Short mmCIF file of C-alpha atoms in Angstrom, two decimals:
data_model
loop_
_atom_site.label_atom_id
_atom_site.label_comp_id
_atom_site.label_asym_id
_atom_site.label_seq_id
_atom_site.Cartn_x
_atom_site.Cartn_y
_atom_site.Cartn_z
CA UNK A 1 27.86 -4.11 25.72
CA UNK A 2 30.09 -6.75 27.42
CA UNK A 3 31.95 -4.38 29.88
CA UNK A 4 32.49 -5.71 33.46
CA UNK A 5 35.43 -6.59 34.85
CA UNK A 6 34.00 -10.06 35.37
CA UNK A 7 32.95 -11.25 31.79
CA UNK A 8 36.67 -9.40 30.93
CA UNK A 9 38.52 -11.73 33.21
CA UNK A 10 36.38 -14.52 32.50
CA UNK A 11 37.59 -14.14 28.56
CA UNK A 12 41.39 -13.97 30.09
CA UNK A 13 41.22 -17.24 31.79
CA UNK A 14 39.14 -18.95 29.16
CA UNK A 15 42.09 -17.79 26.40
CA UNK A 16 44.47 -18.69 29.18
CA UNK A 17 43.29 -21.83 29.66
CA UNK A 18 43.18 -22.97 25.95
CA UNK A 19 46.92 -22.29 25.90
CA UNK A 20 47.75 -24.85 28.41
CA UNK A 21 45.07 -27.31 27.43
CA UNK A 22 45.98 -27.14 23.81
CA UNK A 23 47.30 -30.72 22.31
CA UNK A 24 50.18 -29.10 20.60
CA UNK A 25 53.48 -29.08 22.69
CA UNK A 26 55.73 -25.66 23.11
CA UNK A 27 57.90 -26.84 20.37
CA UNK A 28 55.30 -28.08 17.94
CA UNK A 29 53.28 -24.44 18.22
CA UNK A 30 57.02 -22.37 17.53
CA UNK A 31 56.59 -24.93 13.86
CA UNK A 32 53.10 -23.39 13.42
CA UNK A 33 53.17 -20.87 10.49
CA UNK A 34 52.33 -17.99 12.69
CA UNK A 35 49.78 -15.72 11.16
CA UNK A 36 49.65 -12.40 9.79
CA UNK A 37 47.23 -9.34 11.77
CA UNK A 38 44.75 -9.16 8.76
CA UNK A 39 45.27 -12.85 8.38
CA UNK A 40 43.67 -12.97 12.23
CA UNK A 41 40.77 -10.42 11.76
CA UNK A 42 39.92 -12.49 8.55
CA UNK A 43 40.12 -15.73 10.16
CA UNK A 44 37.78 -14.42 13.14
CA UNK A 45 35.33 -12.71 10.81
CA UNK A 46 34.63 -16.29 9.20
CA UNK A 47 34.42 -17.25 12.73
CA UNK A 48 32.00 -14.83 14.06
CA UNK A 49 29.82 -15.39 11.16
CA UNK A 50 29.69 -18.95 10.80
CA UNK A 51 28.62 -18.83 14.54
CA UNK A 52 25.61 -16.30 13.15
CA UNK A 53 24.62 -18.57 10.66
CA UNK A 54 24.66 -22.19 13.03
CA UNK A 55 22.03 -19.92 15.41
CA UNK A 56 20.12 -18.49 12.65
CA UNK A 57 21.64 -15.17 12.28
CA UNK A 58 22.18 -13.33 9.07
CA UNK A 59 25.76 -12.76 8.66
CA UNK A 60 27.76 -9.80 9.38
CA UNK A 61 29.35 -7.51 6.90
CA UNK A 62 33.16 -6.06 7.22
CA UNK A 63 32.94 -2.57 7.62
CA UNK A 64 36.41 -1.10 7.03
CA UNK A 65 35.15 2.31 8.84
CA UNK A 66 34.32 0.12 12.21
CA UNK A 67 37.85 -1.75 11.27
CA UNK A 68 40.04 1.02 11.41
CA UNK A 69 38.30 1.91 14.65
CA UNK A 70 38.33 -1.09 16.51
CA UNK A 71 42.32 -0.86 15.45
CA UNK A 72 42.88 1.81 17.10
CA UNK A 73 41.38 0.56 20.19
CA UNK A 74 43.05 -2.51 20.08
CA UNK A 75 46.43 -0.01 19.75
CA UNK A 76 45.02 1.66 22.54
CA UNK A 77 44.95 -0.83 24.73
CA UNK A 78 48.47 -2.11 24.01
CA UNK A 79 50.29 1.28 24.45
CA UNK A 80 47.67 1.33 28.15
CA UNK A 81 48.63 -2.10 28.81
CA UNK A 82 44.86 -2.68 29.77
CA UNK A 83 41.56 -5.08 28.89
CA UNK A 84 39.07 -2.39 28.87
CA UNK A 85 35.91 -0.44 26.80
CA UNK A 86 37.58 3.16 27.88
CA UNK A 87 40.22 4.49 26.01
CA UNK A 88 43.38 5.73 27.57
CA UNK A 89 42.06 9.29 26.64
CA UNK A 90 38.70 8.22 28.70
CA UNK A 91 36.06 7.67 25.78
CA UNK A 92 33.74 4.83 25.45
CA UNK A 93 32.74 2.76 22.74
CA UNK A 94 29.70 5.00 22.26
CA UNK A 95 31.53 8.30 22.58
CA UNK A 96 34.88 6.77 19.96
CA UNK A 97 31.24 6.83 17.44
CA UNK A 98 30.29 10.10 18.00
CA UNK A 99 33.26 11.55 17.15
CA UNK A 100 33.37 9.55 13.84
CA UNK A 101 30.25 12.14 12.92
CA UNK A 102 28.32 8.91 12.23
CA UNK A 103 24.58 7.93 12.90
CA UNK A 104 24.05 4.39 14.55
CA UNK A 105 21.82 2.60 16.42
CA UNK A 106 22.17 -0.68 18.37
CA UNK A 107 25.95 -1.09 18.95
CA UNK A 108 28.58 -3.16 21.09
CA UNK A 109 31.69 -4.09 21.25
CA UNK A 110 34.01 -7.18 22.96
CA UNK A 111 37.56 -6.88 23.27
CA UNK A 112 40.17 -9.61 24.34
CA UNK A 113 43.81 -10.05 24.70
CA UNK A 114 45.68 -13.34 23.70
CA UNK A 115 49.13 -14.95 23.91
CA UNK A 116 48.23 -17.14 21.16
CA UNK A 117 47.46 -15.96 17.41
CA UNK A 118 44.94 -18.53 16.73
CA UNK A 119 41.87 -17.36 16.00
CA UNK A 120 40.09 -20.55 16.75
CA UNK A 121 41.60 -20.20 20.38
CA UNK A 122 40.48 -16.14 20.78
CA UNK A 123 36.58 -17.09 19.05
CA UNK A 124 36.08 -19.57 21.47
CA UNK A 125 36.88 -17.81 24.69
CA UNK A 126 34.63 -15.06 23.56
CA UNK A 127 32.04 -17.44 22.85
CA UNK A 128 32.61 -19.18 26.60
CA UNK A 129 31.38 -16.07 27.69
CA UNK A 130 27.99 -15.29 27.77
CA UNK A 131 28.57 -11.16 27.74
CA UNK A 132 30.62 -11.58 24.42
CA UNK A 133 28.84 -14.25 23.02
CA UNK A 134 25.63 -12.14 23.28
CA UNK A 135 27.05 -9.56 20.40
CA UNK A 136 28.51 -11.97 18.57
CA UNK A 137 24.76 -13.26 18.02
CA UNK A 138 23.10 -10.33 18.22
CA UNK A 139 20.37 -10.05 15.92
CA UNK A 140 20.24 -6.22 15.58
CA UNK A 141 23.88 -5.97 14.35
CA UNK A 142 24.90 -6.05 10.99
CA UNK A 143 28.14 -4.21 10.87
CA UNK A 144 31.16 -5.35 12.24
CA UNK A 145 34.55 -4.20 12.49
CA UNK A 146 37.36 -6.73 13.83
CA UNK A 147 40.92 -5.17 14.73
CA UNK A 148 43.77 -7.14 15.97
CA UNK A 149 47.15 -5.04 17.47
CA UNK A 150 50.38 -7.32 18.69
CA UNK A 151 52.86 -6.03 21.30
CA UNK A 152 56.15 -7.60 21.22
CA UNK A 153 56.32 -9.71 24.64
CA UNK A 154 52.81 -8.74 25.45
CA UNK A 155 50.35 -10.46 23.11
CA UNK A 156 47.48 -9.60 20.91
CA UNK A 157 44.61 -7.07 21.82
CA UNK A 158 41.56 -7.98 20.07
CA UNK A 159 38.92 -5.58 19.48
CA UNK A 160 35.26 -6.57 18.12
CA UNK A 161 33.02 -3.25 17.25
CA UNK A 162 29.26 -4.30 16.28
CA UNK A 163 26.75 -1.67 14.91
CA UNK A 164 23.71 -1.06 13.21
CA UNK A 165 24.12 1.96 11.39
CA UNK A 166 21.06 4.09 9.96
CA UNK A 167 19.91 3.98 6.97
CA UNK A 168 20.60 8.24 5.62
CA UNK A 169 18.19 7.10 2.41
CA UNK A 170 15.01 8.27 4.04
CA UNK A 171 12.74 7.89 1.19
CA UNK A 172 13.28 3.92 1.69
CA UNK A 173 12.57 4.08 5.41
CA UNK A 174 9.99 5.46 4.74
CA UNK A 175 8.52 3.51 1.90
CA UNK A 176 9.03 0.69 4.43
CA UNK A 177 7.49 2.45 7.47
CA UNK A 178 4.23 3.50 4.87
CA UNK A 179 4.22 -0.52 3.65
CA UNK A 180 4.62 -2.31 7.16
CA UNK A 181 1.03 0.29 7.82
CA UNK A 182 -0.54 -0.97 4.93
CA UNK A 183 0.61 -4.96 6.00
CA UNK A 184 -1.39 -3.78 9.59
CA UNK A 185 -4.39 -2.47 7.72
CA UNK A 186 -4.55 -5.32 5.75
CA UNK A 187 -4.35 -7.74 8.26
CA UNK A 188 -7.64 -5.86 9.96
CA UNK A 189 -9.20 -5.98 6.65
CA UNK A 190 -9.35 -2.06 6.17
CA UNK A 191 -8.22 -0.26 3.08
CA UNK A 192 -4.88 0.90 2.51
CA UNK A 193 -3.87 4.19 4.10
CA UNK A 194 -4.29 7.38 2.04
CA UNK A 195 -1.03 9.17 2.14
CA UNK A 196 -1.86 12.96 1.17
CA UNK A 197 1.18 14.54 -0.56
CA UNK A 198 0.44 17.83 1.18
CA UNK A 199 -0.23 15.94 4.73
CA UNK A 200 3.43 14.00 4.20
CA UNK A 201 5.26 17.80 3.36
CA UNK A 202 3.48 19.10 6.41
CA UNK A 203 4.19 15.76 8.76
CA UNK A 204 8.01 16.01 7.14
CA UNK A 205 8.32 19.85 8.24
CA UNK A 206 7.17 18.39 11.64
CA UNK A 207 9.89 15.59 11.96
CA UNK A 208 12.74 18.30 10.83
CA UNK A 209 12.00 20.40 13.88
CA UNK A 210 11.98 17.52 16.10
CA UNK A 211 14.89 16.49 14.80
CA UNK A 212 16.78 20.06 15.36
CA UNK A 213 14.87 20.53 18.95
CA UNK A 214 12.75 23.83 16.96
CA UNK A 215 9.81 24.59 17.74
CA UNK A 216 6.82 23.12 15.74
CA UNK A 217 5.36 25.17 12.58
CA UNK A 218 2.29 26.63 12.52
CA UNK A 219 -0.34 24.32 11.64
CA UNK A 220 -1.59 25.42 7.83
CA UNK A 221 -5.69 26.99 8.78
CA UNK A 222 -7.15 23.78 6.52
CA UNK A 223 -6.03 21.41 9.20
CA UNK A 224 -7.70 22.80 11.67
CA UNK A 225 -11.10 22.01 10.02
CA UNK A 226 -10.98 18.62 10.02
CA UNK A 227 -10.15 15.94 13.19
CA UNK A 228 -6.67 15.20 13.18
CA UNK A 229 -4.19 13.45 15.30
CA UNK A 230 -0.07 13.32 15.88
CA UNK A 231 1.75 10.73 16.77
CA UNK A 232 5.41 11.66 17.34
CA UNK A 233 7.67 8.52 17.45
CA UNK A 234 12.25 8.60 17.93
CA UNK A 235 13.88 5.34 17.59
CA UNK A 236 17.32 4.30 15.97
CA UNK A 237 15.33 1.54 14.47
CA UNK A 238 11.78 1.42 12.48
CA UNK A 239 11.27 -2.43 14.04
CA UNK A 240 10.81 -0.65 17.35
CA UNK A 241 8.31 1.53 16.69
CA UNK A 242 5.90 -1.10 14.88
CA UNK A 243 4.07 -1.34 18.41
CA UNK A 244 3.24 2.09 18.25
CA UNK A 245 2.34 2.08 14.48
CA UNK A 246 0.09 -1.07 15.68
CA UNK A 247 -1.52 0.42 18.48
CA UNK A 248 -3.42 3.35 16.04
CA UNK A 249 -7.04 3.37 15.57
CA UNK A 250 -6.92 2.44 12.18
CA UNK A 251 -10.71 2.36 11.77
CA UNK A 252 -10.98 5.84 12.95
CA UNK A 253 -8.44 7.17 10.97
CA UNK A 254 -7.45 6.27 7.41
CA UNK A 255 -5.78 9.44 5.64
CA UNK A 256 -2.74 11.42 6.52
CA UNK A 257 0.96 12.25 5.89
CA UNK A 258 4.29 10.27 7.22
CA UNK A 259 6.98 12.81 8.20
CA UNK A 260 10.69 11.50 8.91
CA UNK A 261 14.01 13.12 9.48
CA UNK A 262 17.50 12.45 10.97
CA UNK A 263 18.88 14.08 14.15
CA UNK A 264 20.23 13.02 17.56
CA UNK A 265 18.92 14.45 21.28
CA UNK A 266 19.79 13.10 24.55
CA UNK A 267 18.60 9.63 24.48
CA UNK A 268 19.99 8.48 21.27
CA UNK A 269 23.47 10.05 20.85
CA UNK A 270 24.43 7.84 18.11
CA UNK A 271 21.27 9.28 16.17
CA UNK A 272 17.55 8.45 15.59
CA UNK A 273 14.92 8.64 13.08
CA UNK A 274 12.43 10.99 14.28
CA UNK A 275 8.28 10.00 12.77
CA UNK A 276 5.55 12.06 12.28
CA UNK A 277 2.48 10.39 11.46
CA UNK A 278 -0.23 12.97 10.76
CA UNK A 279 -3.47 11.17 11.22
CA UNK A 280 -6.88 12.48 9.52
CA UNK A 281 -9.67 10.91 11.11
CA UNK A 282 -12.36 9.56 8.39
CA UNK A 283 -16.03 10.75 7.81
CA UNK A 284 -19.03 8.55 8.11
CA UNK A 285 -21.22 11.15 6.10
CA UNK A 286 -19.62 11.40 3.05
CA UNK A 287 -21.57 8.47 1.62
CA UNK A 288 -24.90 10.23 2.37
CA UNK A 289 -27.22 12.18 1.13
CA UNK A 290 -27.82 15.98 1.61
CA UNK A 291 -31.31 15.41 3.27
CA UNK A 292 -29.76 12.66 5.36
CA UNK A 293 -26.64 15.20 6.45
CA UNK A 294 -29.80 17.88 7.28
CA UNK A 295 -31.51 14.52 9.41
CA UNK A 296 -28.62 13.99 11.08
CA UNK A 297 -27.67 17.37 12.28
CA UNK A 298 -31.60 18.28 13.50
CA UNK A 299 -31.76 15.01 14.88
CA UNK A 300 -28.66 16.06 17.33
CA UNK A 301 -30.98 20.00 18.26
CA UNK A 302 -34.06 17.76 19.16
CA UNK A 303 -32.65 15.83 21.42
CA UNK A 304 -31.43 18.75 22.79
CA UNK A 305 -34.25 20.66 22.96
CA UNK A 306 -36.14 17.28 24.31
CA UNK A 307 -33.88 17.09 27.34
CA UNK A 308 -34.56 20.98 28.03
CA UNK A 309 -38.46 19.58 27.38
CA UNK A 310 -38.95 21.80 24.45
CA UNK A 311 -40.54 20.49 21.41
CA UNK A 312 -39.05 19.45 18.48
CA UNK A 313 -38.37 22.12 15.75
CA UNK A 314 -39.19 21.99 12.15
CA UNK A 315 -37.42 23.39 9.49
CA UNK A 316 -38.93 26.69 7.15
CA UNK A 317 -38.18 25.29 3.58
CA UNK A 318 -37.76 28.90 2.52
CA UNK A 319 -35.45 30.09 5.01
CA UNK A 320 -33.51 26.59 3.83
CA UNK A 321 -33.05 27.43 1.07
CA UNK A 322 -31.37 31.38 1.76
CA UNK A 323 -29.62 29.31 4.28
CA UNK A 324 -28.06 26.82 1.52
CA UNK A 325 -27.17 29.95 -0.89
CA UNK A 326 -25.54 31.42 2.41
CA UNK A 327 -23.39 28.37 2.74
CA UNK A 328 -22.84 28.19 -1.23
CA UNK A 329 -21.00 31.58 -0.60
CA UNK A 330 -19.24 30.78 2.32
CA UNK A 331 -17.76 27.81 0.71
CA UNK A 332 -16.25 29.72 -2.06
CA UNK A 333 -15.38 32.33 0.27
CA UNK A 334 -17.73 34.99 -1.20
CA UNK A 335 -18.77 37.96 0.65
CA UNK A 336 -22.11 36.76 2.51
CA UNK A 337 -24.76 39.27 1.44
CA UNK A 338 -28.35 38.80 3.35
CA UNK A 339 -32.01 40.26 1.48
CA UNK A 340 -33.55 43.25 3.30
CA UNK A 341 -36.69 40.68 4.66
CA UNK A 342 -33.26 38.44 6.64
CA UNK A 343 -33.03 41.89 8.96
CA UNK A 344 -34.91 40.69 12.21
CA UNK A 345 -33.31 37.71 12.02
CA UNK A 346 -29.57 36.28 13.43
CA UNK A 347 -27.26 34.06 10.52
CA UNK A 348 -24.70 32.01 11.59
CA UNK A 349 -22.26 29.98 9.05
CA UNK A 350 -19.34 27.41 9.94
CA UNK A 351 -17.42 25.36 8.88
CA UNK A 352 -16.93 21.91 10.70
CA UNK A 353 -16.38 17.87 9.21
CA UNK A 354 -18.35 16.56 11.96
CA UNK A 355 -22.74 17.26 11.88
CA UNK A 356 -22.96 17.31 15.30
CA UNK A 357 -20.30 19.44 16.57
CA UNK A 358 -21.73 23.31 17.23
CA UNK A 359 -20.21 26.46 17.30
CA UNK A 360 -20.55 28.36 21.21
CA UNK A 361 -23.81 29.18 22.01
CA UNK A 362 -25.24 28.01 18.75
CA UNK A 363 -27.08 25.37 20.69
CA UNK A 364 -28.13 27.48 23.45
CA UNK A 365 -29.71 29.95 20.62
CA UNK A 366 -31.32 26.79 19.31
CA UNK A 367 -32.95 25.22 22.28
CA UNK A 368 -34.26 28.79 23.33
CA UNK A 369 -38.23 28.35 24.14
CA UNK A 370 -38.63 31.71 22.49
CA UNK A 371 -37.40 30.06 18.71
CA UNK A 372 -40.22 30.66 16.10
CA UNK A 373 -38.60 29.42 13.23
CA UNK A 374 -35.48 28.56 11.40
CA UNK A 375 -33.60 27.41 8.03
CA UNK A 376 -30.84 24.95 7.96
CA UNK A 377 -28.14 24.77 4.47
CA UNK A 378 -25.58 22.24 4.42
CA UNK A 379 -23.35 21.84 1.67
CA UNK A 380 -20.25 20.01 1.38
CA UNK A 381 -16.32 20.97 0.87
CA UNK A 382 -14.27 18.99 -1.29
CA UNK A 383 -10.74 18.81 -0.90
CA UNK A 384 -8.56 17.39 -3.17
CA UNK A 385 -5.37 17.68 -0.52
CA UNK A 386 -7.72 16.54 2.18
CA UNK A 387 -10.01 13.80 1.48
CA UNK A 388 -12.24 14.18 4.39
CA UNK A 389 -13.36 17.13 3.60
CA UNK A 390 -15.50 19.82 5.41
CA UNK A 391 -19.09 20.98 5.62
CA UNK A 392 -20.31 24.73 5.27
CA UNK A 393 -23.20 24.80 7.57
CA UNK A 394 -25.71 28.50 7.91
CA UNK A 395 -28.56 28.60 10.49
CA UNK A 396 -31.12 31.32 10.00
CA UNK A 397 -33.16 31.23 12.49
CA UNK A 398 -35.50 34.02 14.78
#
């Protein structure tokens, strides 16, 4: 925002100084047609944006809300007989927005005061300086509200308000936060990311209580199955958070939910989107077999027991198979029910996503130099609401 007292005097002089360099004499300018106030904030609107386009800038659009605003100011300034940012009442740029009730981002505003109507005259002064001439080309901008106030024997008070203002239609920034993933996926040659409708209600819930400063909801019991990850991301913009979206390890993860709400908190008074991406890290087993899942997981014990310098343990194809109707019931959440001959020996069924993660003391049980024998049943847990899925896994073992 251009507000020192420098840049503000420099603008002065500059404006100044085209009066008396001007090749019109006194009596040629009092011929001049003089112009109307909306005539003015017209003229310097052109102005502003043909200066956008000669550098490359999209143009800006008139917002009648920021016009009415930057009016007032302008009035302000008059009735203070001041050059300033800060309102005869005390309130800044920033602060004249909040009380509007509106959501914005990037924002800035110039303000000048002239002797001369001329817009041509009041453009280029702001453009001589390199404070005002910065929002005048700001790329981030696309809002602008021009206001022009005349004070008989004074002059005219010139206020420029820029702003970015958020977009409220959240499904779009969304569907553009989900596509500019997708664009970064693509350009590592992964898949596109699998956005779970359950996983984007649960990552929205998330971004609504950041958003309101709440405390987080209870993560649903499912979740906590599988490997997840949450990255929590507040910006007034969705360009400055594709570093972040970058930086995720999209091999490792390539399933989850996008959550995204409105709000303000104490760094971004003018309002922010608040992100929650709910990352579900992938599987490598789910192209395997069921002996190969069984290979993998005794593989992991063996070593285990090799480091303790046991030896390796086989598995009892009967107890296997009690074992895999043991995990058939846990799956489908049955009551587990264990034959009379099972009595001398322990059972313990999980649930896990990963084959070499344990339960406590499951591995101490199994590298035990006192272990006879033992059955191993693995089957898997579909998911349609989680693609990754989970694995019921039962040990019997004595």
């Amino acid at each position: 925002m251009a507000a020192s007292k420098r840049s503000l005097f420099i603008v002065l002089l500059s404006i100044i100084g085209v009066l008396f360099n001007s090749d019109s004499t006194p009596g040629q300018q009092r011929l001049l047609q003089k112009s109307t106030i909306t005539e003015i904030e017209d003229r310097l609107l052109d102005l502003v944006n043909l200066a956008r386009a000669q550098h490359d800038r999209m143009p800006l659009r008139s917002s009648s809300f920021l016009k009415n605003i930057a009016r007032a100011h302008s009035g302000d300034m008059a009735k203070g007989s001041l050059l300033s940012h800060i309102s005869t009442s005390g309130a800044t740029y920033t602060e004249r927005l909040e009380a509007q009730g509106i959501l914005f981002g990037p924002h800035g505003e110039n303000v000048a005061f002239s002797q001369t109507y001329t817009a041509e005259f009041i453009h280029q002064s702001l453009m001589d300086s390199p404070e005002h001439r910065h929002n005048i080309l700001e790329s981030k901008f696309d809002e602008v509200g021009i206001g022009v106030f005349f004070e008989e024997d004074k002059g005219y008070y010139i206020t420029q308000d820029f702003i970015r203002p958020l977009i409220a239609d959240l499904v779009h920034v969304k569907q553009q936060a989900k596509k500019s993933l997708d664009q970064i996926r693509d350009s590592l040659a992964l898949p596109s990311f699998d956005f779970i409708p359950d996983a984007d209600h649960l990552a929205d819930r998330y971004s609504q209580s950041k958003a309101k400063g709440d405390a987080l909801p209870a993560m649903p019991p499912k979740y906590k199955a599988v490997p997840i990850k949450f990255i929590f991301l507040t910006s007034s913009s969705l360009e400055s958070v594709l570093p972040d979206i970058q930086s995720i390890d999209h091999t490792r993860y390539n399933s989850g939910g996008l959550g995204l709400s409105l709000g303000r908190d104490q760094d971004h008074p003018g309002g922010a989107y608040f992100f929650t991406f709910l990352l579900i890290q992938g599987t490598p087993y789910r192209s395997l077999k069921p002996e190969e899942w069984k290979n993998i997981w005794l593989e992991h014990v063996n070593r285990a027991r090799k480091e303790s310098h046991l030896t390796p343990i086989q598995v009892d194809h009967l107890l296997s198979q009690t074992a895999e109707a043991i995990s058939i019931q846990a799956r489908k959440q049955y009551p587990i029910t264990l034959p009379s001959s099972l009595a001398a020996y322990a059972v313990r069924s999980y649930q896990s996503n990963d084959l070499t993660h344990f339960p406590e003391n499951l591995m101490q049980s199994l590298t035990d130099p006192s272990l006879v024998e033992f059955g191993l049943g693995i089957r898997y847990q579909p998911d349609p609401e989680l693609p990754i899925g989970s694995f019921w896994i039962t040990v019997i073992y004595r």
